[in-house]
Amino acid sequence: MTESADILLRRIEAIDTAAADNRLRAESFQRMAEGLREVVGTATSDDGVVTAVAGADGAVKSIAFSPAVRTTDPAALSSATLRVIALARADAARKQAEVVRSALGDTTLLDRVLAEDRRVFGDEPPQELPATAPPRVVRRVAPVEDEEPEPAYRSRDAW
């Protein structure tokens, strides 16, 4: 075999190897994309009253309340619901980072997502609101005018 034929054969083998590597990478990225779409984050409040499920895009898929919701203070329920939604979204983000890490073998992204979650959401639940008296309802009455408004058909000169 001539030298030019040998060089050509090595180039063809290199192209075949690169094509096989690209196929493997494409399959890996396809599995990663499917895994990212299937991610679901879940969180439950410490007292078990509220459970939220968030999708891969951070959208809330469901919120469930336990029977204890009937005896829970509305302000506390509101605060717990918002916190659980944020935690479910953070859980979904962590799971997405884990999918990427397992597909790429890199923990840098996972570490950055987890650090950002700690920064944004914190590890501590929000402080309880101080107990205050319920807001006073003030009703305002419109002033009564002495004269009745002119009927609409008399308000135009053309009539």
PDB file of C-alpha atoms in Angstrom:
ATOM      1  CA  MET A   1       0.000   0.000   0.000  1.00  0.00           C
ATOM      2  CA  THR A   2       1.290   3.403  -0.855  1.00  0.00           C
ATOM      3  CA  GLU A   3       1.865   6.109   1.697  1.00  0.00           C
ATOM      4  CA  SER A   4      -0.976   8.303   0.339  1.00  0.00           C
ATOM      5  CA  ALA A   5      -3.370   5.348   0.508  1.00  0.00           C
ATOM      6  CA  ASP A   6      -2.285   4.680   4.104  1.00  0.00           C
ATOM      7  CA  ILE A   7      -2.885   8.354   5.058  1.00  0.00           C
ATOM      8  CA  LEU A   8      -6.296   8.251   3.379  1.00  0.00           C
ATOM      9  CA  LEU A   9      -7.201   5.057   5.258  1.00  0.00           C
ATOM     10  CA  ARG A  10      -6.199   6.631   8.611  1.00  0.00           C
ATOM     11  CA  ARG A  11      -8.330   9.711   7.818  1.00  0.00           C
ATOM     12  CA  ILE A  12     -11.335   7.539   6.990  1.00  0.00           C
ATOM     13  CA  GLU A  13     -10.882   5.628  10.259  1.00  0.00           C
ATOM     14  CA  ALA A  14     -10.635   8.933  12.167  1.00  0.00           C
ATOM     15  CA  ILE A  15     -13.841  10.172  10.521  1.00  0.00           C
ATOM     16  CA  ASP A  16     -15.616   6.901  11.386  1.00  0.00           C
ATOM     17  CA  THR A  17     -14.443   7.181  14.995  1.00  0.00           C
ATOM     18  CA  ALA A  18     -15.573  10.821  15.217  1.00  0.00           C
ATOM     19  CA  ALA A  19     -18.959   9.911  13.719  1.00  0.00           C
ATOM     20  CA  ALA A  20     -19.412   7.106  16.273  1.00  0.00           C
ATOM     21  CA  ASP A  21     -18.447   9.490  19.104  1.00  0.00           C
ATOM     22  CA  ASN A  22     -20.947  12.057  17.810  1.00  0.00           C
ATOM     23  CA  ARG A  23     -23.707   9.427  17.726  1.00  0.00           C
ATOM     24  CA  LEU A  24     -22.945   8.475  21.322  1.00  0.00           C
ATOM     25  CA  ARG A  25     -22.960  12.139  22.373  1.00  0.00           C
ATOM     26  CA  ALA A  26     -26.246  12.753  20.557  1.00  0.00           C
ATOM     27  CA  GLU A  27     -27.832   9.759  22.300  1.00  0.00           C
ATOM     28  CA  SER A  28     -26.524  11.000  25.645  1.00  0.00           C
ATOM     29  CA  PHE A  29     -27.927  14.494  25.038  1.00  0.00           C
ATOM     30  CA  GLN A  30     -31.255  12.992  23.955  1.00  0.00           C
ATOM     31  CA  ARG A  31     -31.455  10.993  27.206  1.00  0.00           C
ATOM     32  CA  MET A  32     -30.485  14.122  29.148  1.00  0.00           C
ATOM     33  CA  ALA A  33     -33.189  16.203  27.410  1.00  0.00           C
ATOM     34  CA  GLU A  34     -35.802  13.554  28.181  1.00  0.00           C
ATOM     35  CA  GLY A  35     -34.644  13.396  31.784  1.00  0.00           C
ATOM     36  CA  LEU A  36     -34.859  17.178  32.107  1.00  0.00           C
ATOM     37  CA  ARG A  37     -38.428  17.196  30.787  1.00  0.00           C
ATOM     38  CA  GLU A  38     -39.492  14.507  33.267  1.00  0.00           C
ATOM     39  CA  VAL A  39     -38.128  16.273  36.351  1.00  0.00           C
ATOM     40  CA  VAL A  40     -40.664  16.989  39.090  1.00  0.00           C
ATOM     41  CA  GLY A  41     -39.908  18.777  42.352  1.00  0.00           C
ATOM     42  CA  THR A  42     -41.945  18.131  45.484  1.00  0.00           C
ATOM     43  CA  ALA A  43     -42.002  19.799  48.890  1.00  0.00           C
ATOM     44  CA  THR A  44     -44.145  19.527  52.005  1.00  0.00           C
ATOM     45  CA  SER A  45     -44.424  21.996  54.869  1.00  0.00           C
ATOM     46  CA  ASP A  46     -42.916  20.985  58.211  1.00  0.00           C
ATOM     47  CA  ASP A  47     -46.367  20.513  59.713  1.00  0.00           C
ATOM     48  CA  GLY A  48     -47.556  18.479  56.711  1.00  0.00           C
ATOM     49  CA  VAL A  49     -50.432  20.844  55.914  1.00  0.00           C
ATOM     50  CA  VAL A  50     -49.246  21.898  52.434  1.00  0.00           C
ATOM     51  CA  THR A  51     -47.626  19.869  49.651  1.00  0.00           C
ATOM     52  CA  ALA A  52     -46.642  21.377  46.294  1.00  0.00           C
ATOM     53  CA  VAL A  53     -45.408  19.785  43.077  1.00  0.00           C
ATOM     54  CA  ALA A  54     -43.458  21.836  40.509  1.00  0.00           C
ATOM     55  CA  GLY A  55     -42.557  20.839  36.981  1.00  0.00           C
ATOM     56  CA  ALA A  56     -39.249  21.127  35.215  1.00  0.00           C
ATOM     57  CA  ASP A  57     -40.114  24.652  34.069  1.00  0.00           C
ATOM     58  CA  GLY A  58     -40.916  25.743  37.623  1.00  0.00           C
ATOM     59  CA  ALA A  59     -44.665  25.809  36.998  1.00  0.00           C
ATOM     60  CA  VAL A  60     -46.754  24.617  39.921  1.00  0.00           C
ATOM     61  CA  LYS A  61     -48.443  21.373  38.888  1.00  0.00           C
ATOM     62  CA  SER A  62     -50.433  20.816  42.056  1.00  0.00           C
ATOM     63  CA  ILE A  63     -50.964  21.985  45.616  1.00  0.00           C
ATOM     64  CA  ALA A  64     -52.534  19.695  48.194  1.00  0.00           C
ATOM     65  CA  PHE A  65     -53.738  20.541  51.676  1.00  0.00           C
ATOM     66  CA  SER A  66     -54.192  18.118  54.567  1.00  0.00           C
ATOM     67  CA  PRO A  67     -57.373  18.166  56.679  1.00  0.00           C
ATOM     68  CA  ALA A  68     -55.464  20.238  59.264  1.00  0.00           C
ATOM     69  CA  VAL A  69     -55.887  23.207  56.906  1.00  0.00           C
ATOM     70  CA  ARG A  70     -59.252  23.872  58.574  1.00  0.00           C
ATOM     71  CA  THR A  71     -57.572  24.823  61.825  1.00  0.00           C
ATOM     72  CA  THR A  72     -54.597  26.669  60.335  1.00  0.00           C
ATOM     73  CA  ASP A  73     -54.373  30.439  60.583  1.00  0.00           C
ATOM     74  CA  PRO A  74     -54.863  31.937  57.080  1.00  0.00           C
ATOM     75  CA  ALA A  75     -51.720  34.084  57.307  1.00  0.00           C
ATOM     76  CA  ALA A  76     -49.638  31.070  58.376  1.00  0.00           C
ATOM     77  CA  LEU A  77     -51.217  28.982  55.603  1.00  0.00           C
ATOM     78  CA  SER A  78     -50.386  31.632  53.025  1.00  0.00           C
ATOM     79  CA  SER A  79     -46.782  31.869  54.212  1.00  0.00           C
ATOM     80  CA  ALA A  80     -46.382  28.069  54.295  1.00  0.00           C
ATOM     81  CA  THR A  81     -47.896  27.711  50.822  1.00  0.00           C
ATOM     82  CA  LEU A  82     -45.518  30.255  49.292  1.00  0.00           C
ATOM     83  CA  ARG A  83     -42.528  28.650  51.015  1.00  0.00           C
ATOM     84  CA  VAL A  84     -43.510  25.127  49.900  1.00  0.00           C
ATOM     85  CA  ILE A  85     -43.948  26.315  46.292  1.00  0.00           C
ATOM     86  CA  ALA A  86     -40.465  27.870  46.375  1.00  0.00           C
ATOM     87  CA  LEU A  87     -39.012  24.683  47.868  1.00  0.00           C
ATOM     88  CA  ALA A  88     -40.702  22.517  45.218  1.00  0.00           C
ATOM     89  CA  ARG A  89     -39.253  24.715  42.481  1.00  0.00           C
ATOM     90  CA  ALA A  90     -35.810  24.529  44.095  1.00  0.00           C
ATOM     91  CA  ASP A  91     -36.142  20.738  44.299  1.00  0.00           C
ATOM     92  CA  ALA A  92     -36.949  20.614  40.575  1.00  0.00           C
ATOM     93  CA  ALA A  93     -33.913  22.792  39.807  1.00  0.00           C
ATOM     94  CA  ARG A  94     -31.662  20.530  41.907  1.00  0.00           C
ATOM     95  CA  LYS A  95     -32.974  17.457  40.123  1.00  0.00           C
ATOM     96  CA  GLN A  96     -32.349  19.081  36.747  1.00  0.00           C
ATOM     97  CA  ALA A  97     -28.788  19.870  37.775  1.00  0.00           C
ATOM     98  CA  GLU A  98     -28.366  16.264  38.855  1.00  0.00           C
ATOM     99  CA  VAL A  99     -29.585  15.050  35.441  1.00  0.00           C
ATOM    100  CA  VAL A 100     -27.061  17.321  33.725  1.00  0.00           C
ATOM    101  CA  ARG A 101     -24.278  16.251  36.091  1.00  0.00           C
ATOM    102  CA  SER A 102     -24.975  12.557  35.542  1.00  0.00           C
ATOM    103  CA  ALA A 103     -25.100  13.006  31.767  1.00  0.00           C
ATOM    104  CA  LEU A 104     -21.997  15.161  31.508  1.00  0.00           C
ATOM    105  CA  GLY A 105     -20.084  13.915  34.525  1.00  0.00           C
ATOM    106  CA  ASP A 106     -19.544  17.471  35.753  1.00  0.00           C
ATOM    107  CA  THR A 107     -20.522  18.685  39.222  1.00  0.00           C
ATOM    108  CA  THR A 108     -19.780  22.375  38.615  1.00  0.00           C
ATOM    109  CA  LEU A 109     -23.311  23.147  37.413  1.00  0.00           C
ATOM    110  CA  LEU A 110     -24.899  21.187  40.239  1.00  0.00           C
ATOM    111  CA  ASP A 111     -22.774  22.999  42.807  1.00  0.00           C
ATOM    112  CA  ARG A 112     -23.677  26.400  41.341  1.00  0.00           C
ATOM    113  CA  VAL A 113     -27.420  25.599  41.287  1.00  0.00           C
ATOM    114  CA  LEU A 114     -27.368  24.353  44.872  1.00  0.00           C
ATOM    115  CA  ALA A 115     -25.421  27.416  46.044  1.00  0.00           C
ATOM    116  CA  GLU A 116     -27.853  29.717  44.238  1.00  0.00           C
ATOM    117  CA  ASP A 117     -30.820  27.887  45.788  1.00  0.00           C
ATOM    118  CA  ARG A 118     -29.350  28.388  49.247  1.00  0.00           C
ATOM    119  CA  ARG A 119     -28.772  32.058  48.477  1.00  0.00           C
ATOM    120  CA  VAL A 120     -32.255  32.667  47.060  1.00  0.00           C
ATOM    121  CA  PHE A 121     -34.398  30.435  49.229  1.00  0.00           C
ATOM    122  CA  GLY A 122     -32.232  30.145  52.328  1.00  0.00           C
ATOM    123  CA  ASP A 123     -32.150  27.229  54.695  1.00  0.00           C
ATOM    124  CA  GLU A 124     -34.401  28.777  57.304  1.00  0.00           C
ATOM    125  CA  PRO A 125     -38.159  29.197  56.943  1.00  0.00           C
ATOM    126  CA  PRO A 126     -39.413  32.780  56.923  1.00  0.00           C
ATOM    127  CA  GLN A 127     -39.983  34.425  60.276  1.00  0.00           C
ATOM    128  CA  GLU A 128     -43.507  34.178  61.597  1.00  0.00           C
ATOM    129  CA  LEU A 129     -45.572  37.313  61.273  1.00  0.00           C
ATOM    130  CA  PRO A 130     -46.310  39.007  64.600  1.00  0.00           C
ATOM    131  CA  ALA A 131     -49.809  38.417  65.866  1.00  0.00           C
ATOM    132  CA  THR A 132     -51.859  41.512  65.205  1.00  0.00           C
ATOM    133  CA  ALA A 133     -55.482  42.396  65.418  1.00  0.00           C
ATOM    134  CA  PRO A 134     -57.442  41.713  62.244  1.00  0.00           C
ATOM    135  CA  PRO A 135     -57.662  44.715  59.943  1.00  0.00           C
ATOM    136  CA  ARG A 136     -60.570  47.040  60.539  1.00  0.00           C
ATOM    137  CA  VAL A 137     -63.071  47.307  57.741  1.00  0.00           C
ATOM    138  CA  VAL A 138     -63.953  50.888  56.908  1.00  0.00           C
ATOM    139  CA  ARG A 139     -66.973  51.469  54.728  1.00  0.00           C
ATOM    140  CA  ARG A 140     -67.207  54.739  52.933  1.00  0.00           C
ATOM    141  CA  VAL A 141     -70.572  56.021  51.868  1.00  0.00           C
ATOM    142  CA  ALA A 142     -70.845  58.147  48.771  1.00  0.00           C
ATOM    143  CA  PRO A 143     -72.282  61.609  49.484  1.00  0.00           C
ATOM    144  CA  VAL A 144     -75.933  62.045  48.570  1.00  0.00           C
ATOM    145  CA  GLU A 145     -76.648  64.881  46.207  1.00  0.00           C
ATOM    146  CA  ASP A 146     -79.799  66.962  46.641  1.00  0.00           C
ATOM    147  CA  GLU A 147     -80.683  67.086  42.977  1.00  0.00           C
ATOM    148  CA  GLU A 148     -81.432  64.116  40.816  1.00  0.00           C
ATOM    149  CA  PRO A 149     -79.292  63.813  37.729  1.00  0.00           C
ATOM    150  CA  GLU A 150     -80.842  65.040  34.515  1.00  0.00           C
ATOM    151  CA  PRO A 151     -82.172  62.190  32.345  1.00  0.00           C
ATOM    152  CA  ALA A 152     -79.906  61.313  29.440  1.00  0.00           C
ATOM    153  CA  TYR A 153     -82.465  62.289  26.785  1.00  0.00           C
ATOM    154  CA  ARG A 154     -82.574  65.833  28.155  1.00  0.00           C
ATOM    155  CA  SER A 155     -78.859  66.286  28.337  1.00  0.00           C
ATOM    156  CA  ARG A 156     -78.447  66.862  24.622  1.00  0.00           C
ATOM    157  CA  ASP A 157     -79.518  69.987  22.856  1.00  0.00           C
ATOM    158  CA  ALA A 158     -80.442  68.012  19.744  1.00  0.00           C
ATOM    159  CA  TRP A 159     -83.453  66.375  21.417  1.00  0.00           C
TER     160      TRP A 159
END
